[in-house]
CSV table of C-alpha atoms and ligand atoms in Angstrom, one decimal:
chain,number,residue,atom,x,y,z
T,1,MET,CA,104.2,106.9,98.5
T,2,THR,CA,107.0,104.8,97.2
T,3,ASP,CA,108.3,101.6,98.8
T,4,SER,CA,112.0,100.7,99.3
T,5,PHE,CA,112.1,99.3,95.7
T,6,ASP,CA,110.9,102.7,94.3
T,7,ARG,CA,107.4,101.4,93.4
T,8,THR,CA,104.6,103.9,93.9
T,9,ILE,CA,102.0,102.3,96.1
T,10,ASP,CA,98.6,104.0,95.4
T,11,TYR,CA,96.1,101.2,95.1
T,12,VAL,CA,94.2,99.4,97.9
T,13,ARG,CA,92.0,96.4,97.6
T,14,ILE,CA,89.6,95.9,100.5
T,15,ALA,CA,87.7,92.6,101.1
T,16,VAL,CA,84.5,93.9,102.6
T,17,THR,CA,83.3,90.4,103.6
T,18,ASP,CA,84.6,86.8,103.8
T,19,ARG,CA,81.1,85.5,103.0
T,20,CYS,CA,80.1,84.2,99.6
T,21,ASN,CA,77.1,82.6,97.9
T,22,LEU,CA,79.1,80.6,95.4
T,23,ARG,CA,81.6,77.9,96.2
T,24,CYS,CA,84.2,78.2,93.4
T,25,PHE,CA,86.3,75.1,93.9
T,26,TYR,CA,89.7,76.9,93.4
T,27,CYS,CA,88.6,79.4,96.2
T,28,MET,CA,87.1,77.3,98.9
T,29,PRO,CA,85.9,73.8,99.9
T,30,ALA,CA,82.3,72.7,99.1
T,31,GLU,CA,81.3,73.2,102.7
T,32,GLY,CA,82.6,76.8,102.7
T,33,ILE,CA,85.0,78.3,105.1
T,34,PRO,CA,84.5,79.2,108.8
T,35,TYR,CA,83.2,82.8,108.6
T,36,GLU,CA,84.4,85.5,111.0
T,37,PRO,CA,81.7,86.8,113.4
T,38,GLN,CA,80.2,90.1,112.2
T,39,ALA,CA,81.9,92.1,114.9
T,40,HIS,CA,85.3,91.0,113.7
T,41,LEU,CA,84.7,92.5,110.3
T,42,LEU,CA,85.7,96.1,109.7
T,43,SER,CA,82.6,98.3,109.9
T,44,TYR,CA,81.8,100.6,107.0
T,45,GLU,CA,82.7,103.6,109.2
T,46,GLU,CA,86.1,102.0,109.9
T,47,ILE,CA,86.7,101.3,106.2
T,48,THR,CA,85.7,104.9,105.4
T,49,ARG,CA,88.2,106.1,108.0
T,50,LEU,CA,91.0,104.0,106.6
T,51,LEU,CA,90.2,105.2,103.1
T,52,LYS,CA,90.4,108.8,104.2
T,53,ILE,CA,93.8,108.2,105.7
T,54,LEU,CA,95.1,106.2,102.7
T,55,GLY,CA,93.8,109.0,100.4
T,56,GLY,CA,95.8,111.4,102.5
T,57,ILE,CA,99.1,109.5,101.9
T,58,GLY,CA,98.6,109.2,98.2
T,59,PHE,CA,96.3,106.3,97.4
T,60,ARG,CA,94.2,107.0,94.4
T,61,LYS,CA,92.5,103.7,93.5
T,62,VAL,CA,90.4,101.4,95.6
T,63,ARG,CA,88.8,98.1,94.7
T,64,PHE,CA,86.1,96.5,96.9
T,65,THR,CA,86.0,92.8,96.8
T,66,GLY,CA,85.3,89.9,99.1
T,67,GLY,CA,83.8,87.2,99.5
T,68,GLU,CA,80.9,88.6,97.5
T,69,PRO,CA,80.8,92.3,98.3
T,70,PHE,CA,77.1,92.6,97.4
T,71,LEU,CA,76.2,90.2,100.2
T,72,ARG,CA,77.2,92.8,102.7
T,73,LYS,CA,74.0,94.8,103.7
T,74,ASP,CA,75.7,98.2,104.1
T,75,PHE,CA,77.9,97.9,101.0
T,76,MET,CA,75.9,100.5,99.0
T,77,GLN,CA,76.3,102.9,102.0
T,78,LEU,CA,80.1,102.2,101.9
T,79,LEU,CA,80.2,103.0,98.2
T,80,GLU,CA,78.3,106.2,98.8
T,81,ASN,CA,80.8,107.3,101.4
T,82,THR,CA,83.7,106.3,99.2
T,83,ALA,CA,82.3,108.2,96.2
T,84,GLY,CA,82.4,111.3,98.4
T,85,LEU,CA,86.1,111.0,99.1
T,86,ALA,CA,88.0,113.5,96.8
T,87,ASP,CA,91.3,111.7,96.9
T,88,PHE,CA,90.1,108.5,95.1
T,89,GLU,CA,90.2,108.9,91.4
T,90,SER,CA,88.8,105.5,90.7
T,91,ILE,CA,86.5,103.1,92.6
T,92,HIS,CA,86.4,99.5,91.4
T,93,ILE,CA,84.4,96.5,92.4
T,94,THR,CA,85.1,92.8,91.8
T,95,SER,CA,81.9,90.7,92.0
T,96,ASN,CA,80.6,87.3,91.0
T,97,GLY,CA,77.6,89.1,89.5
T,98,THR,CA,74.8,87.1,91.1
T,99,LEU,CA,73.5,89.9,93.3
T,100,LEU,CA,74.3,93.2,91.7
T,101,GLN,CA,71.6,93.7,89.0
T,102,LYS,CA,69.3,95.6,91.2
T,103,HIS,CA,72.1,98.0,92.2
T,104,ILE,CA,72.9,99.1,88.7
T,105,PRO,CA,71.0,102.4,88.8
T,106,LYS,CA,72.5,103.4,92.1
T,107,LEU,CA,76.0,102.4,91.0
T,108,ARG,CA,75.6,104.6,87.9
T,109,ALA,CA,74.2,107.5,90.0
T,110,LEU,CA,77.4,107.3,92.2
T,111,GLY,CA,79.6,107.2,89.1
T,112,ILE,CA,81.0,103.8,90.0
T,113,THR,CA,81.2,102.1,86.7
T,114,LYS,CA,84.3,99.9,86.8
T,115,ILE,CA,83.3,96.4,87.5
T,116,ASN,CA,85.2,93.1,87.3
T,117,LEU,CA,82.9,90.2,86.9
T,118,SER,CA,84.2,86.7,87.5
T,119,ILE,CA,83.1,84.1,85.0
T,120,ASP,CA,85.3,81.1,84.4
T,121,SER,CA,83.1,79.5,81.7
T,122,LEU,CA,80.5,80.4,79.1
T,123,ASN,CA,79.2,76.9,79.3
T,124,LYS,CA,76.4,76.5,81.9
T,125,GLU,CA,77.4,73.0,83.0
T,126,ARG,CA,81.1,73.9,83.4
T,127,PHE,CA,80.1,77.1,85.3
T,128,HIS,CA,78.1,74.9,87.6
T,129,LYS,CA,81.0,72.4,88.1
T,130,ILE,CA,83.4,75.2,88.9
T,131,THR,CA,81.2,77.4,91.2
T,132,ARG,CA,79.1,74.5,92.6
T,133,ARG,CA,76.0,76.7,92.1
T,134,ASP,CA,73.5,77.1,89.2
T,135,ASP,CA,73.8,80.8,88.6
T,136,PHE,CA,75.2,81.0,85.1
T,137,GLU,CA,72.1,82.7,83.6
T,138,LYS,CA,72.1,85.3,86.3
T,139,VAL,CA,75.8,86.2,85.8
T,140,ILE,CA,75.7,86.4,82.0
T,141,GLN,CA,72.5,88.5,82.2
T,142,THR,CA,74.4,90.8,84.7
T,143,PHE,CA,77.2,91.1,82.1
T,144,TYR,CA,74.8,92.1,79.3
T,145,MET,CA,73.0,94.6,81.6
T,146,LEU,CA,76.3,96.2,82.7
T,147,ILE,CA,77.4,96.6,79.1
T,148,GLU,CA,74.0,98.1,78.1
T,149,ASN,CA,74.2,100.6,80.9
T,150,GLY,CA,77.7,101.8,79.8
T,151,PHE,CA,79.8,100.2,82.6
T,152,LYS,CA,83.4,99.5,82.0
T,153,VAL,CA,83.5,95.7,82.5
T,154,LYS,CA,86.4,93.3,82.9
T,155,LEU,CA,85.8,89.6,83.0
T,156,ASN,CA,88.0,87.5,85.2
T,157,ALA,CA,88.5,83.8,84.4
T,158,VAL,CA,90.7,81.5,86.4
T,159,ILE,CA,92.0,79.0,83.9
T,160,MET,CA,92.5,75.4,85.1
T,161,LYS,CA,94.0,72.4,83.3
T,162,GLY,CA,91.3,69.8,82.4
T,163,ILE,CA,88.5,72.1,83.6
T,164,ASN,CA,88.0,75.2,81.4
T,165,THR,CA,90.9,75.6,79.0
T,166,GLN,CA,88.3,75.2,76.2
T,167,ASP,CA,86.7,78.5,77.4
T,168,ILE,CA,89.8,80.6,76.6
T,169,ILE,CA,88.9,81.3,73.0
T,170,PRO,CA,85.1,81.8,73.5
T,171,LEU,CA,85.8,84.3,76.3
T,172,ALA,CA,88.4,86.1,74.2
T,173,GLU,CA,85.9,86.3,71.3
T,174,LEU,CA,83.6,88.3,73.5
T,175,THR,CA,86.0,91.2,73.1
T,176,LYS,CA,85.0,91.3,69.4
T,177,ASP,CA,81.4,92.1,69.9
T,178,PHE,CA,81.4,93.8,73.2
T,179,PRO,CA,83.5,96.7,74.7
T,180,VAL,CA,84.8,94.3,77.4
T,181,ASP,CA,88.3,93.3,78.6
T,182,VAL,CA,89.0,89.7,79.5
T,183,ARG,CA,91.6,88.6,82.0
T,184,PHE,CA,92.9,85.1,82.2
T,185,ILE,CA,94.3,84.2,85.6
T,186,GLU,CA,96.6,81.4,86.7
T,187,GLU,CA,95.2,79.4,89.6
T,188,MET,CA,96.8,80.2,92.9
T,189,PRO,CA,96.9,78.0,96.0
T,190,PHE,CA,94.4,80.1,98.0
T,191,ASN,CA,91.5,77.6,98.4
T,192,GLY,CA,91.4,77.3,102.2
T,193,GLY,CA,94.1,74.7,102.2
T,194,TYR,CA,91.8,71.8,101.2
T,195,LYS,CA,93.2,71.4,97.7
T,196,LYS,CA,97.0,70.7,97.9
T,197,ASN,CA,97.9,69.8,94.3
T,198,ILE,CA,97.3,72.3,91.6
T,199,GLU,CA,98.1,71.2,88.1
T,200,MET,CA,99.2,74.5,86.7
T,201,TYR,CA,97.9,75.8,83.4
T,202,SER,CA,100.4,78.6,83.2
T,203,ALA,CA,100.3,82.1,81.7
T,204,ARG,CA,102.6,80.8,79.1
T,205,ASP,CA,100.1,78.0,78.1
T,206,ILE,CA,97.3,80.6,77.9
T,207,HIS,CA,99.4,82.9,75.7
T,208,ALA,CA,100.2,79.9,73.5
T,209,ASP,CA,96.5,79.1,73.1
T,210,LEU,CA,95.7,82.8,72.2
T,211,LYS,CA,98.6,83.0,69.8
T,212,ALA,CA,97.5,79.8,68.1
T,213,HIS,CA,94.0,81.1,67.5
T,214,PHE,CA,94.6,84.8,66.8
T,215,SER,CA,97.4,85.0,64.2
T,216,ASP,CA,97.5,88.8,64.4
T,217,LEU,CA,97.5,89.1,68.2
T,218,GLN,CA,99.4,92.2,69.3
T,219,LYS,CA,101.1,93.2,72.6
T,220,ILE,CA,99.9,96.3,74.4
T,221,PRO,CA,102.5,98.2,76.4
T,222,SER,CA,101.7,98.0,80.2
T,223,LYS,CA,100.8,100.9,82.3
T,224,HIS,CA,101.5,101.7,86.0
T,225,GLY,CA,100.4,98.8,88.2
T,226,ASP,CA,99.3,96.5,85.4
T,227,THR,CA,99.6,92.8,86.6
T,228,ALA,CA,98.4,91.5,83.3
T,229,SER,CA,100.4,91.2,80.2
T,230,LEU,CA,98.1,92.8,77.7
T,231,LEU,CA,97.2,91.8,74.2
T,232,SER,CA,94.7,92.8,71.6
T,233,VAL,CA,93.2,91.5,68.4
T,234,PRO,CA,93.1,94.2,65.7
T,235,GLY,CA,89.5,95.4,65.1
T,236,TYR,CA,88.2,93.9,68.4
T,237,GLN,CA,86.6,96.3,70.9
T,238,GLY,CA,88.2,95.1,74.1
T,239,ASN,CA,91.6,93.8,75.1
T,240,LEU,CA,92.9,90.6,76.6
T,241,GLY,CA,95.2,90.1,79.6
T,242,VAL,CA,97.0,87.1,81.0
T,243,ILE,CA,97.8,87.3,84.7
T,244,ALA,CA,100.7,85.2,85.9
T,245,ALA,CA,99.4,85.2,89.4
T,246,PHE,CA,101.2,82.1,90.5
T,247,SER,CA,104.4,82.5,88.3
T,248,ARG,CA,104.6,86.1,89.7
T,249,THR,CA,106.4,87.8,86.9
T,250,PHE,CA,104.8,91.2,87.6
T,251,CYS,CA,106.0,92.0,91.1
T,252,ASN,CA,108.4,94.7,90.0
T,253,THR,CA,105.5,97.0,89.0
T,254,CYS,CA,103.3,96.1,92.0
T,255,ASN,CA,101.4,99.2,93.3
T,256,ARG,CA,99.0,97.7,95.9
T,257,LEU,CA,98.1,96.9,99.5
T,258,ARG,CA,95.4,94.5,100.5
T,259,ILE,CA,93.1,94.7,103.5
T,260,SER,CA,91.1,91.7,104.5
T,261,SER,CA,87.6,91.8,105.9
T,262,LYS,CA,88.9,91.5,109.4
T,263,GLY,CA,91.6,94.2,108.9
T,264,ASP,CA,94.7,92.1,108.2
T,265,ILE,CA,97.0,94.0,105.9
T,266,LYS,CA,98.8,92.1,103.2
T,267,SER,CA,101.6,94.1,101.6
T,268,CYS,CA,101.9,91.1,99.2
T,269,LEU,CA,99.3,88.5,98.2
T,270,TYR,CA,101.8,85.8,99.3
T,271,ASP,CA,102.5,87.1,102.8
T,272,ASP,CA,100.2,85.9,105.6
T,273,GLY,CA,99.2,89.2,106.9
T,274,VAL,CA,101.8,91.7,108.2
T,275,PHE,CA,99.6,93.8,110.5
T,276,ASN,CA,96.1,93.9,111.9
T,277,ILE,CA,94.8,97.5,111.4
T,278,ARG,CA,91.4,96.8,112.9
T,279,ASP,CA,92.8,96.0,116.3
T,280,TYR,CA,95.2,99.0,116.1
T,281,MET,CA,92.3,101.3,115.1
T,282,ARG,CA,90.1,99.9,117.9
T,283,SER,CA,92.8,100.6,120.4
T,284,GLY,CA,92.0,104.3,120.1
T,285,VAL,CA,94.9,105.5,117.9
T,286,THR,CA,94.8,108.8,116.1
T,287,ASP,CA,94.6,109.3,112.3
T,288,ILE,CA,98.3,110.4,112.3
T,289,GLU,CA,99.3,107.2,114.1
T,290,LEU,CA,97.4,105.1,111.5
T,291,ALA,CA,99.0,107.0,108.6
T,292,GLU,CA,102.4,106.4,110.1
T,293,GLN,CA,101.6,102.7,110.5
T,294,PHE,CA,100.6,102.5,106.8
T,295,LYS,CA,103.8,104.2,105.8
T,296,GLU,CA,105.9,101.7,107.8
T,297,ILE,CA,104.0,98.8,106.2
T,298,ILE,CA,104.7,100.2,102.7
T,299,ARG,CA,108.4,100.8,103.6
T,300,LEU,CA,108.7,97.1,104.5
T,301,LYS,CA,106.8,95.8,101.4
T,302,PRO,CA,108.7,92.7,100.2
T,303,LYS,CA,110.5,92.7,96.8
T,304,ASP,CA,108.3,90.0,95.3
T,305,GLY,CA,105.9,87.2,96.0
T,306,PHE,CA,108.7,84.7,96.5
T,307,GLU,CA,110.3,86.9,99.3
T,308,ALA,CA,106.9,87.3,100.9
T,309,GLU,CA,106.3,83.6,100.9
T,310,LYS,CA,109.6,83.0,102.6
T,311,MET,CA,108.6,85.4,105.4
T,312,ARG,CA,105.3,83.6,106.1
T,313,LYS,CA,104.8,82.4,109.7
T,314,ALA,CA,102.4,79.7,108.5
T,315,PRO,CA,103.4,77.1,105.9
T,316,ARG,CA,101.8,77.2,102.4
T,317,LYS,CA,99.5,74.3,103.1
T,318,ALA,CA,97.6,76.4,105.6
T,319,MET,CA,96.9,79.0,103.0
T,320,GLN,CA,93.7,81.0,103.3
T,321,SER,CA,90.7,81.0,101.0
T,322,MET,CA,90.8,83.8,98.5
T,323,SER,CA,87.3,84.7,99.8
T,324,SER,CA,88.9,86.2,102.9
T,325,ILE,CA,91.8,87.8,100.9
T,326,GLY,CA,89.8,89.4,98.1
T,327,GLY,CA,91.7,88.2,95.0
H,1,SAM,N1,83.4,87.0,94.9
H,1,SAM,C1,83.9,87.9,94.0
H,1,SAM,C2,84.3,87.3,92.7
H,1,SAM,O1,84.4,86.1,92.6
H,1,SAM,O2,84.6,88.1,91.8
H,1,SAM,C3,85.1,88.7,94.6
H,1,SAM,C4,86.1,87.9,95.4
H,1,SAM,S1,87.0,86.7,94.5
H,1,SAM,C5,88.0,86.1,95.8
H,1,SAM,C6,88.1,87.8,93.6
H,1,SAM,C7,88.8,87.1,92.4
H,1,SAM,O3,89.7,86.2,92.9
H,1,SAM,C8,87.9,86.4,91.4
H,1,SAM,O4,88.1,86.9,90.1
H,1,SAM,C9,88.3,85.0,91.6
H,1,SAM,O5,88.1,84.3,90.4
H,1,SAM,C10,89.7,85.1,92.0
H,1,SAM,N2,90.2,83.9,92.7
H,1,SAM,C11,89.7,83.3,93.7
H,1,SAM,N3,90.4,82.2,94.1
H,1,SAM,C12,91.4,82.1,93.3
H,1,SAM,C13,92.6,81.3,93.1
H,1,SAM,N4,92.7,80.2,93.9
H,1,SAM,N5,93.4,81.5,92.1
H,1,SAM,C14,93.3,82.6,91.3
H,1,SAM,N6,92.2,83.4,91.4
H,1,SAM,C15,91.3,83.2,92.3
H,2,SF4,FE1,82.9,83.4,96.0
H,2,SF4,FE2,84.4,84.8,94.5
H,2,SF4,FE3,85.5,82.8,95.9
H,2,SF4,FE4,83.9,82.3,93.9
H,2,SF4,S1,85.9,83.3,93.8
H,2,SF4,S2,83.8,81.4,95.9
H,2,SF4,S3,82.5,83.9,93.9
H,2,SF4,S4,84.6,84.7,96.7
């Protein structure tokens, strides 16, 4: 399916829960966010139904995220259902890595090997300061186990001025010794509204740090739907990416829709939800009606994140936590 700006929309990101066991300070306040009652979340049968419909209108890639997806008890069941859907060429998961170790054999058996792990620092104290939890050892061990087991791992790191800019190079150096890609992400104002002022460390700043350290840094041409500007260091196994998530320089190649855990569809990260598909589905509509609704949402997808922000009903200060959006 293409939208009215001729972008092919074939990637859906689904937040399977709004719950999380970490408290990353750029994502939510220390006391957490008010969680939705269980009955308000899409059930795994509802998610499977939506995926079948999306597959039927041309979606080929799905990412499960959260909250922390592995907190959800029926998550493995959902993955099993999804692995059985012929239309989806690739199934991805974004996780904080604290709960997934025991699922590695099952994930492998299902052929789900594309995992993004979030790790903002390779320093235990800084990791604790950022996540407000003491799980660094567990997460780094998960990283090693995933690599040993042949998973295709990407590391996500949100880079924040005065907090973890000193981690940029150590994280980038991981791509020398391991077949891992690293993505550096600008902080976005999705922290549940409690943190108003973000002192931006921009994609440009991150690029400058990488260029200053790696004199032979090379640009990699981007592919369909890439949000990162990609770089590589000759001889290194993995690549590097810088995601201008706040500067929004990639909207012209956007290929995605987001569905929150309670069924709010975001056709852009910066809108405040354009349609609730859970309520529509629970009203008894047919698959054809659901497919038509998705087509309409795609047709109306805004040109970019700035347009989407202008169309918000709620002001920016009331922005959600990323834990309910999924990143
Ligand atoms: N809990 C899982 C995790 O942390 O990987 C999945 C959900 S988390 C919301 C998805 C991604 O969003 C993570 O890589 C996280 O770092 C990123 N994220 C969360 N809040 C953000 C913010 N305010 N700005 C930029 N990225 C953010
Ligand atoms: Fe949890 Fe992920 Fe948000 Fe951190 S970024 S609090 S791990 S949902």
